[in-house]
Amino acid sequence: MFVNFAPISLKLLFCSFNLGSMAVPSYLVNILDSNHVSAPKGSVPSTTLALTYLDLPWFPSAPMQSLFFYEFPHPTSHFMQTTLPTLTQSLSLTLQHFFPLAAKLICPPPPLKPYILYSDGDSVPLIVAEFTGADVDHLTANYPRDFKLLHPFVPELPPSTMSSDGILVRPIMAVKVTVFPNTGVCIGMAHNHVAADGSAFMHFMRSWSSVCKSKGDSTFLDKVSRRPFYNRDALGDPDGCNEEALKCYWHWISSWRENLAGPTKEISSVDKVRATFVLTRAQITKLKQWLTTQCKNSSNDSEEVKISTFVVTCSIMWICMIKSQENNIQVSTNGDDGDDTFYYLLFAVDCRNRIGFPLPVTYFGNCLAPGVIRAKKSELMGPKGIVTAGKVIAKKVKEMESGALKEAEKGPSNLEEMFRSGHHVGISGSPKFRVYDMDFGWGRPLKIEFIHIDDGGSLSLIESKNESGGMEVSLVLSKNQMDAFTSNLAESLKAF
């Protein structure tokens, strides 16, 4: 189960985080353990997995980063002696079924194709740390906090290496577990999006938490309906998508070799804060009723659009994001954007079990099509901006039910247009992930955070922790923009 075991002696580090104007105390960090966890020896044969046209576009992306906070009212010694052995054993057993996460990304130069290679003994780095002096209630709060506050709990992927024959080798996943003595535990995850989209990764997390809670019983993963599905053949190669995606990969790997640097996330040095906003079931019900009526009264189309929880949540959040951005633009540039400027919204659609994608929900890899929406600034900033947003989002959701394959094929050109505009908001996450169901045996999570939204261009959307039918939306903005966003959202909700 363990390879390259390298425990670190009790090493105390005093960390003082520079969080702008916000007063943040120094913390005592104790690195308790550092090792590698692999699937049971001999349980998985050496395996090569091809990458599809849905995997390849993710090479330039920075790692996906998520934090799972749990209540844990026990001393660190209890965690190390009782909990950690079960946690690592269950991770090992789960990796037997989700072996690509312990594998390597093999990235050769053109004209060769990249792939995932698993060899017996491949492992995932696991760091265990003790964090003394932190206020877990503050770390898991919904109110605005400095966005760097959570960074110490995110694991770093090991550095990429270059083989003797000039092939880049990249790790796929890393884990960091932080113990807050007598208070809580945070499980920090980082993984390469090329290997798994959100649905596949959360399938792994649900499985790991279930195995851990059952004290190592992984027999449920022997069932075909619960086991990850790896067959890529069903995707095929519609209209030469693989060749086009390979060209994008070859361009990326050539640039990487020239610059000798992997994907980085350039984040503005402006003081930013992270906050979470909760829409209750009652608020969402009112919004759906109001927006449905407004769309019917203002629609010229014969086809009625379906106003779902996803549609109303994205509509109101998109409008509030635009208004907060416009407030910032007016302050800095006197607002010289024209009213005919197009603003864009991007959300990913899980294509599993959709027309053109004969894949089960357990398919492990990437199976996302980009839903790109645009509308004029004048329409979105007007008195019926939420109605405009709701109609275009609902229409795109309807189109994607049967036209996801077409959207996947033309995705690169749509994304290029969107990114070139400079006016776009992305949606990360999904309420379908059921993240608050992930119980490792310590109860439901206190809070889930997605750190990869720190660039400020995206917001994460998950189900509410507190009630069925509610939604949690988290985002990172400059403090001025966050103040404007909060005010806009409160004002919008009062109108319904």
Coordinates of C-alpha atoms in Angstrom, one line a residue:
M1 CA 0.0 0.0 0.0
F2 CA 2.8 2.5 0.8
V3 CA 5.9 3.2 -1.3
N4 CA 8.7 5.6 -0.7
F5 CA 7.6 6.0 2.9
A6 CA 9.3 9.2 4.2
P7 CA 7.9 10.3 7.6
I8 CA 9.0 13.8 8.5
S9 CA 10.1 14.3 12.1
L10 CA 8.0 16.8 14.1
K11 CA 9.0 19.9 12.3
L12 CA 7.5 23.1 13.5
L13 CA 7.1 26.0 11.1
F14 CA 5.8 29.4 12.1
C15 CA 3.7 30.7 9.2
S16 CA 2.6 34.3 9.0
F17 CA 0.4 34.9 6.0
N18 CA 0.5 38.3 4.3
L19 CA -3.2 38.9 3.6
G20 CA -3.2 42.5 2.6
S21 CA -4.9 44.8 5.0
M22 CA -6.7 42.0 6.9
A23 CA -5.1 41.1 10.3
V24 CA -4.3 37.4 10.3
P25 CA -2.4 35.7 13.1
S26 CA 0.6 33.5 12.7
Y27 CA -0.1 29.7 12.8
L28 CA 1.9 26.8 14.1
V29 CA 2.2 24.2 11.4
N30 CA 3.4 20.7 12.3
I31 CA 4.1 18.4 9.4
L32 CA 3.2 15.0 10.8
D33 CA 3.7 12.6 7.9
S34 CA 4.6 12.5 4.3
N35 CA 4.2 9.3 2.3
H36 CA 2.9 7.8 -0.9
V37 CA -0.2 5.6 -1.1
S38 CA -0.7 3.1 -3.9
A39 CA -3.2 0.4 -4.8
P40 CA -2.5 -3.0 -3.2
K41 CA 0.5 -4.5 -4.8
G42 CA -0.4 -6.6 -7.9
S43 CA -4.1 -5.6 -7.8
V44 CA -3.9 -3.5 -11.0
P45 CA -2.0 -4.6 -14.1
S46 CA 0.1 -2.1 -16.1
T47 CA -2.4 -0.2 -18.1
T48 CA -2.4 2.4 -20.9
L49 CA -5.4 4.7 -21.4
A50 CA -5.8 6.8 -24.5
L51 CA -6.9 10.4 -24.3
T52 CA -9.9 11.5 -26.3
Y53 CA -10.8 14.8 -27.9
L54 CA -12.6 15.7 -24.7
D55 CA -9.5 15.2 -22.5
L56 CA -6.9 16.9 -24.7
P57 CA -8.2 20.5 -24.5
W58 CA -7.5 20.5 -20.7
F59 CA -3.7 20.3 -20.9
P60 CA -3.2 24.1 -20.5
S61 CA -5.4 24.2 -17.4
A62 CA -4.1 24.6 -13.9
P63 CA -4.9 21.8 -11.4
M64 CA -8.4 21.4 -10.0
Q65 CA -8.3 22.1 -6.3
S66 CA -10.9 21.3 -3.7
L67 CA -11.1 21.4 0.1
F68 CA -13.5 19.3 2.2
F69 CA -13.8 20.5 5.9
Y70 CA -15.1 18.2 8.6
E71 CA -15.8 18.5 12.3
F72 CA -13.4 16.3 14.3
P73 CA -13.5 17.0 18.0
H74 CA -10.5 14.8 18.9
P75 CA -6.9 15.4 19.6
T76 CA -4.3 15.0 16.9
S77 CA -2.9 11.9 18.6
H78 CA -6.3 10.2 18.1
F79 CA -6.3 11.1 14.4
M80 CA -2.8 9.7 13.9
Q81 CA -3.4 6.5 15.8
T82 CA -7.0 5.7 14.9
T83 CA -8.2 7.7 11.9
L84 CA -5.2 8.0 9.6
P85 CA -4.6 4.2 9.2
T86 CA -8.2 3.8 8.0
L87 CA -8.0 6.8 5.8
T88 CA -4.9 5.6 4.0
Q89 CA -6.0 2.0 3.8
S90 CA -9.4 3.1 2.2
L91 CA -7.5 5.4 -0.2
S92 CA -5.4 2.4 -1.3
L93 CA -8.4 0.2 -1.8
T94 CA -10.2 2.9 -3.7
L95 CA -7.2 3.5 -6.0
Q96 CA -7.4 -0.1 -7.0
H97 CA -10.6 0.9 -8.9
F98 CA -9.6 4.5 -9.7
F99 CA -6.0 3.7 -10.7
P100 CA -5.6 6.6 -13.3
L101 CA -5.4 9.0 -10.4
A102 CA -2.2 7.3 -9.2
A103 CA -0.8 7.0 -12.8
K104 CA 1.3 9.4 -14.9
L105 CA 0.4 11.6 -17.9
I106 CA 2.9 10.8 -20.6
C107 CA 3.3 13.8 -22.9
P108 CA 5.6 13.2 -25.9
P109 CA 6.5 15.8 -28.5
P110 CA 4.7 15.9 -31.9
P111 CA 3.6 13.9 -33.8
L112 CA 3.2 11.4 -31.0
K113 CA 0.0 11.2 -28.9
P114 CA -0.2 11.7 -25.1
Y115 CA -1.7 9.0 -22.8
I116 CA -2.1 7.9 -19.2
L117 CA 0.2 5.1 -18.1
Y118 CA -0.3 3.1 -14.9
S119 CA 2.4 0.8 -13.6
D120 CA 2.2 -1.4 -10.6
G121 CA 3.3 0.7 -7.6
D122 CA 2.3 4.1 -9.0
S123 CA 1.2 6.2 -6.1
V124 CA -0.4 9.4 -4.8
P125 CA 1.5 11.7 -2.5
L126 CA -0.2 12.2 0.9
I127 CA 0.9 14.9 3.4
V128 CA -0.6 15.1 6.9
A129 CA -0.2 18.4 8.8
E130 CA -1.4 19.8 12.1
F131 CA -2.5 23.4 12.0
T132 CA -2.6 25.0 15.5
G133 CA -4.2 28.4 16.2
A134 CA -6.7 28.5 13.3
D135 CA -10.3 29.4 13.8
V136 CA -12.2 26.7 11.8
D137 CA -15.5 28.6 12.1
H138 CA -13.7 31.5 10.3
L139 CA -12.1 29.2 7.7
T140 CA -15.5 27.7 6.8
A141 CA -17.6 30.9 7.1
N142 CA -19.7 32.2 4.2
Y143 CA -18.8 35.9 4.8
P144 CA -16.0 37.5 2.8
R145 CA -12.5 36.4 3.8
D146 CA -9.1 37.0 2.2
F147 CA -8.9 34.5 -0.7
K148 CA -5.4 33.4 0.3
L149 CA -6.6 32.2 3.7
L150 CA -7.3 28.7 2.5
H151 CA -4.2 28.2 0.3
P152 CA -2.1 26.5 3.0
F153 CA -4.6 23.5 2.9
V154 CA -4.2 22.9 -0.8
P155 CA -1.7 20.2 -1.9
E156 CA 0.8 20.8 -4.6
L157 CA 1.2 18.3 -7.4
P158 CA 4.8 17.0 -7.6
P159 CA 6.9 18.6 -10.3
S160 CA 6.8 17.2 -13.8
T161 CA 9.9 15.4 -15.0
M162 CA 11.5 14.9 -18.3
S163 CA 12.6 11.4 -19.3
S164 CA 15.9 10.7 -21.0
D165 CA 14.2 10.4 -24.4
G166 CA 12.6 13.9 -24.0
I167 CA 9.1 12.9 -22.9
L168 CA 7.4 15.0 -20.3
V169 CA 5.9 13.0 -17.4
R170 CA 3.3 14.6 -15.2
P171 CA 1.7 13.5 -12.0
I172 CA -2.1 13.4 -11.8
M173 CA -3.2 13.8 -8.1
A174 CA -2.0 14.8 -4.7
V175 CA -3.7 14.8 -1.2
K176 CA -3.1 16.9 1.9
V177 CA -4.9 16.2 5.1
T178 CA -4.8 19.0 7.7
V179 CA -5.8 18.4 11.3
F180 CA -7.1 21.2 13.5
P181 CA -6.7 19.7 17.1
N182 CA -10.0 19.0 18.8
T183 CA -11.8 20.9 16.2
G184 CA -11.7 19.6 12.6
V185 CA -10.1 18.0 9.6
C186 CA -9.6 19.3 6.1
I187 CA -9.0 17.0 3.1
G188 CA -7.3 19.0 0.3
M189 CA -7.2 17.6 -3.2
A190 CA -5.5 18.6 -6.4
H191 CA -5.8 16.8 -9.6
N192 CA -5.1 17.2 -13.3
H193 CA -8.2 17.9 -15.3
V194 CA -6.9 16.0 -18.3
A195 CA -7.5 12.7 -16.3
A196 CA -10.9 13.4 -14.9
D197 CA -13.7 16.0 -15.0
G198 CA -15.7 17.0 -12.0
S199 CA -18.2 14.1 -12.3
A200 CA -15.5 11.5 -12.5
F201 CA -13.4 13.0 -9.7
M202 CA -16.4 13.3 -7.4
H203 CA -17.2 9.6 -8.2
F204 CA -13.8 8.9 -6.8
M205 CA -14.3 11.0 -3.7
R206 CA -17.7 9.5 -2.9
S207 CA -16.2 6.0 -3.3
W208 CA -13.2 6.8 -1.1
S209 CA -15.4 8.3 1.7
S210 CA -17.7 5.3 1.6
V211 CA -14.9 2.8 1.9
C212 CA -13.4 4.9 4.7
K213 CA -16.7 5.1 6.6
S214 CA -17.2 1.3 6.2
K215 CA -13.7 0.7 7.7
G216 CA -12.3 -0.7 4.5
D217 CA -15.2 -2.4 2.9
S218 CA -14.9 -1.8 -0.9
T219 CA -17.0 -4.7 -2.1
F220 CA -19.7 -2.2 -3.4
L221 CA -17.2 -1.2 -6.1
D222 CA -17.2 -4.7 -7.4
K223 CA -20.7 -4.0 -8.8
V224 CA -20.7 -2.9 -12.4
S225 CA -23.1 -0.1 -11.7
R226 CA -20.7 1.5 -9.1
R227 CA -17.4 0.7 -10.8
P228 CA -15.6 3.3 -13.0
F229 CA -16.0 2.7 -16.7
Y230 CA -12.8 3.2 -18.8
N231 CA -13.7 2.1 -22.4
R232 CA -13.0 5.1 -24.7
D233 CA -14.2 3.3 -27.9
A234 CA -17.8 4.4 -27.5
L235 CA -16.8 8.1 -28.0
G236 CA -15.4 7.5 -31.5
D237 CA -14.1 10.4 -33.5
P238 CA -16.9 12.6 -34.7
D239 CA -15.9 14.8 -37.7
G240 CA -12.2 14.4 -37.0
C241 CA -12.4 16.0 -33.5
N242 CA -9.4 13.9 -32.3
E243 CA -7.1 15.3 -34.9
E244 CA -8.1 18.9 -34.1
A245 CA -7.7 18.3 -30.4
L246 CA -4.2 16.7 -31.0
K247 CA -3.1 19.9 -32.9
C248 CA -4.0 21.9 -29.8
Y249 CA -2.1 19.5 -27.6
W250 CA 1.0 19.6 -29.9
H251 CA 0.9 23.4 -29.8
W252 CA 0.7 23.3 -26.0
I253 CA 3.6 20.7 -25.5
S254 CA 5.8 22.6 -28.0
S255 CA 5.2 25.8 -26.0
W256 CA 5.8 24.0 -22.7
R257 CA 9.1 22.6 -24.0
E258 CA 10.2 26.1 -25.2
N259 CA 9.3 27.8 -21.9
L260 CA 10.1 24.8 -19.6
A261 CA 7.1 25.7 -17.6
G262 CA 3.8 24.0 -16.9
P263 CA 0.3 25.6 -16.6
T264 CA 0.3 28.5 -14.1
K265 CA -2.6 30.5 -12.7
E266 CA -1.8 34.2 -12.9
I267 CA -3.9 35.8 -10.2
S268 CA -4.0 39.6 -9.8
S269 CA -2.2 41.0 -6.8
V270 CA -5.3 43.1 -6.0
D271 CA -6.7 42.3 -2.6
K272 CA -9.4 39.6 -3.2
V273 CA -11.9 38.0 -0.9
R274 CA -13.8 34.7 -1.1
A275 CA -17.5 34.5 -0.1
T276 CA -20.3 32.0 -0.3
F277 CA -23.9 33.0 -0.9
V278 CA -26.8 30.7 -0.1
L279 CA -30.1 30.7 -2.0
T280 CA -32.8 29.0 0.1
R281 CA -35.4 26.7 -1.4
A282 CA -38.1 29.3 -0.7
Q283 CA -36.1 32.0 -2.6
I284 CA -35.5 29.7 -5.5
T285 CA -39.1 28.7 -5.7
K286 CA -40.2 32.3 -5.9
L287 CA -37.5 33.1 -8.5
K288 CA -38.6 30.2 -10.6
Q289 CA -42.3 31.2 -10.5
W290 CA -41.5 34.8 -11.3
L291 CA -39.1 34.1 -14.1
T292 CA -41.4 31.5 -15.6
T293 CA -44.2 34.1 -15.8
Q294 CA -41.9 36.8 -17.1
C295 CA -40.5 34.5 -19.8
K296 CA -44.0 33.5 -20.9
N297 CA -45.2 37.1 -21.1
S298 CA -42.2 38.4 -23.0
S299 CA -41.5 35.4 -25.3
N300 CA -42.0 35.6 -29.0
D301 CA -41.1 31.9 -29.4
S302 CA -43.7 29.3 -29.7
E303 CA -41.6 26.9 -27.7
E304 CA -41.8 27.3 -23.9
V305 CA -38.5 27.3 -22.0
K306 CA -38.1 25.3 -18.7
I307 CA -37.0 27.4 -15.8
S308 CA -35.0 25.1 -13.5
T309 CA -33.1 25.7 -10.3
F310 CA -29.9 25.8 -12.3
V311 CA -31.4 28.4 -14.7
V312 CA -32.6 30.8 -12.0
T313 CA -29.4 30.5 -10.0
C314 CA -27.1 31.2 -13.0
S315 CA -29.4 34.0 -14.2
I316 CA -29.3 36.1 -11.0
M317 CA -25.6 35.4 -10.2
W318 CA -24.6 36.2 -13.8
I319 CA -26.4 39.6 -13.7
C320 CA -25.0 40.4 -10.2
M321 CA -21.5 39.5 -11.5
I322 CA -21.8 41.7 -14.5
K323 CA -23.1 44.7 -12.4
S324 CA -20.2 44.3 -10.0
Q325 CA -17.7 44.2 -12.8
E326 CA -19.3 47.2 -14.5
N327 CA -19.1 49.1 -11.2
N328 CA -15.4 48.4 -11.2
I329 CA -15.0 49.3 -14.8
Q330 CA -16.8 52.6 -14.3
V331 CA -14.5 53.5 -11.4
S332 CA -11.3 52.6 -13.3
T333 CA -12.1 53.6 -17.0
N334 CA -15.2 55.8 -16.7
G335 CA -17.3 53.0 -18.3
D336 CA -16.5 53.4 -22.0
D337 CA -17.9 49.9 -23.0
G338 CA -20.6 50.2 -25.6
D339 CA -24.1 48.9 -25.0
D340 CA -23.8 46.5 -27.9
T341 CA -20.9 44.7 -26.2
F342 CA -21.6 40.9 -25.8
Y343 CA -21.2 39.4 -22.4
Y344 CA -20.7 35.6 -22.1
L345 CA -21.6 32.9 -19.7
L346 CA -19.9 29.5 -19.8
F347 CA -21.2 26.3 -18.1
A348 CA -20.1 22.7 -18.7
V349 CA -22.7 20.0 -19.6
D350 CA -22.1 16.4 -18.5
C351 CA -22.7 14.5 -21.7
R352 CA -22.8 11.0 -20.2
N353 CA -25.9 9.2 -21.3
R354 CA -26.8 12.0 -23.8
I355 CA -27.5 11.6 -27.5
G356 CA -24.2 11.1 -29.3
F357 CA -22.4 10.0 -26.1
P358 CA -23.4 6.3 -25.3
L359 CA -21.4 6.3 -22.1
P360 CA -22.6 5.4 -18.6
V361 CA -22.7 7.8 -15.7
T362 CA -19.7 6.0 -14.3
Y363 CA -17.5 6.8 -17.3
F364 CA -14.1 8.0 -15.9
G365 CA -12.4 10.7 -17.9
N366 CA -13.7 13.9 -19.4
C367 CA -17.2 14.0 -21.0
L368 CA -18.1 17.7 -21.0
A369 CA -19.4 20.0 -23.7
P370 CA -19.1 23.7 -23.2
G371 CA -22.4 25.6 -23.1
V372 CA -21.5 29.1 -24.3
I373 CA -24.2 31.8 -24.0
R374 CA -24.0 35.4 -25.0
A375 CA -26.2 38.5 -24.7
K376 CA -25.8 42.2 -25.2
K377 CA -24.8 44.4 -22.4
S378 CA -27.7 46.7 -22.9
E379 CA -30.2 43.8 -22.5
L380 CA -28.4 42.3 -19.4
M381 CA -28.0 45.6 -17.6
G382 CA -31.5 46.7 -18.3
P383 CA -34.6 46.4 -16.1
K384 CA -35.3 42.9 -17.4
G385 CA -31.7 41.7 -17.4
I386 CA -32.6 38.6 -15.3
V387 CA -35.3 37.7 -17.8
T388 CA -32.9 38.0 -20.7
A389 CA -30.4 35.9 -18.9
G390 CA -33.0 33.3 -17.9
K391 CA -34.3 32.9 -21.4
V392 CA -30.9 32.5 -23.1
I393 CA -29.6 30.1 -20.4
A394 CA -32.8 28.0 -20.5
K395 CA -32.7 27.8 -24.3
K396 CA -29.1 26.7 -24.3
V397 CA -29.8 24.0 -21.6
K398 CA -32.7 22.8 -23.8
E399 CA -30.4 22.7 -26.9
M400 CA -27.8 20.7 -25.0
E401 CA -30.2 17.9 -24.2
S402 CA -30.0 16.6 -27.7
G403 CA -27.3 18.7 -29.2
A404 CA -24.4 18.3 -26.8
L405 CA -22.3 16.5 -29.4
K406 CA -22.6 19.5 -31.8
E407 CA -21.6 21.9 -29.0
A408 CA -18.6 19.7 -28.1
E409 CA -17.5 19.8 -31.8
K410 CA -17.7 23.6 -32.1
G411 CA -16.5 24.2 -28.5
P412 CA -13.0 25.5 -29.4
S413 CA -14.2 28.2 -31.7
N414 CA -17.0 29.3 -29.3
L415 CA -14.5 29.4 -26.4
E416 CA -12.0 31.4 -28.5
E417 CA -14.6 34.0 -29.2
M418 CA -15.7 34.2 -25.6
F419 CA -12.2 34.5 -24.1
R420 CA -11.3 37.1 -26.8
S421 CA -14.2 39.3 -25.6
G422 CA -12.8 39.8 -22.1
H423 CA -16.4 39.7 -20.7
H424 CA -17.2 36.3 -19.5
V425 CA -18.2 34.4 -16.4
G426 CA -17.7 30.6 -15.9
I427 CA -19.7 28.2 -13.8
S428 CA -17.8 25.5 -12.0
G429 CA -19.3 22.6 -10.0
S430 CA -22.8 21.2 -10.1
P431 CA -25.5 20.4 -7.5
K432 CA -25.5 16.9 -9.0
F433 CA -22.1 16.2 -7.5
R434 CA -23.8 15.8 -4.0
V435 CA -20.6 16.9 -2.3
Y436 CA -22.3 17.2 1.1
D437 CA -23.0 13.4 1.0
M438 CA -19.3 12.6 1.3
D439 CA -19.0 11.2 4.8
F440 CA -15.7 9.6 5.8
G441 CA -17.2 8.5 9.1
W442 CA -17.0 12.0 10.7
G443 CA -20.4 13.2 9.5
R444 CA -21.3 15.5 6.6
P445 CA -18.8 18.2 5.5
L446 CA -18.8 21.5 7.3
K447 CA -17.9 23.3 4.1
I448 CA -16.7 22.6 0.5
E449 CA -14.5 25.1 -1.2
F450 CA -13.1 25.0 -4.8
I451 CA -9.8 26.9 -4.8
H452 CA -9.4 26.8 -8.6
I453 CA -11.9 29.7 -9.0
D454 CA -9.4 32.1 -7.4
D455 CA -8.7 33.9 -10.7
G456 CA -12.1 35.7 -10.2
G457 CA -13.5 34.7 -13.6
S458 CA -15.7 31.8 -12.3
L459 CA -18.1 31.0 -9.6
S460 CA -18.8 27.5 -8.1
L461 CA -22.2 26.2 -7.7
I462 CA -23.2 23.2 -5.5
E463 CA -26.2 22.1 -3.5
S464 CA -27.0 23.7 -0.2
K465 CA -25.6 22.0 2.9
N466 CA -28.6 23.0 5.0
E467 CA -31.7 22.0 2.9
S468 CA -32.8 20.1 -0.2
G469 CA -33.5 22.4 -3.1
G470 CA -31.2 25.2 -1.9
M471 CA -28.0 26.3 -3.6
E472 CA -24.5 27.5 -2.5
V473 CA -22.6 29.8 -4.8
S474 CA -19.0 30.8 -4.0
L475 CA -16.9 33.3 -5.8
V476 CA -13.6 35.3 -5.5
L477 CA -13.6 39.0 -6.3
S478 CA -11.8 42.2 -5.3
K479 CA -13.2 43.6 -2.1
N480 CA -14.9 46.5 -4.0
Q481 CA -16.5 44.1 -6.5
M482 CA -17.6 41.8 -3.7
D483 CA -19.3 44.7 -1.9
A484 CA -21.1 45.6 -5.1
F485 CA -22.0 42.0 -5.8
T486 CA -23.4 41.6 -2.3
S487 CA -25.5 44.8 -2.6
N488 CA -26.8 43.8 -6.1
L489 CA -27.8 40.3 -4.9
A490 CA -29.6 41.6 -1.8
E491 CA -31.4 44.2 -3.9
S492 CA -32.4 41.6 -6.6
L493 CA -33.7 39.1 -4.0
K494 CA -35.9 41.8 -2.4
A495 CA -37.7 42.3 -5.7
F496 CA -39.2 38.9 -5.6

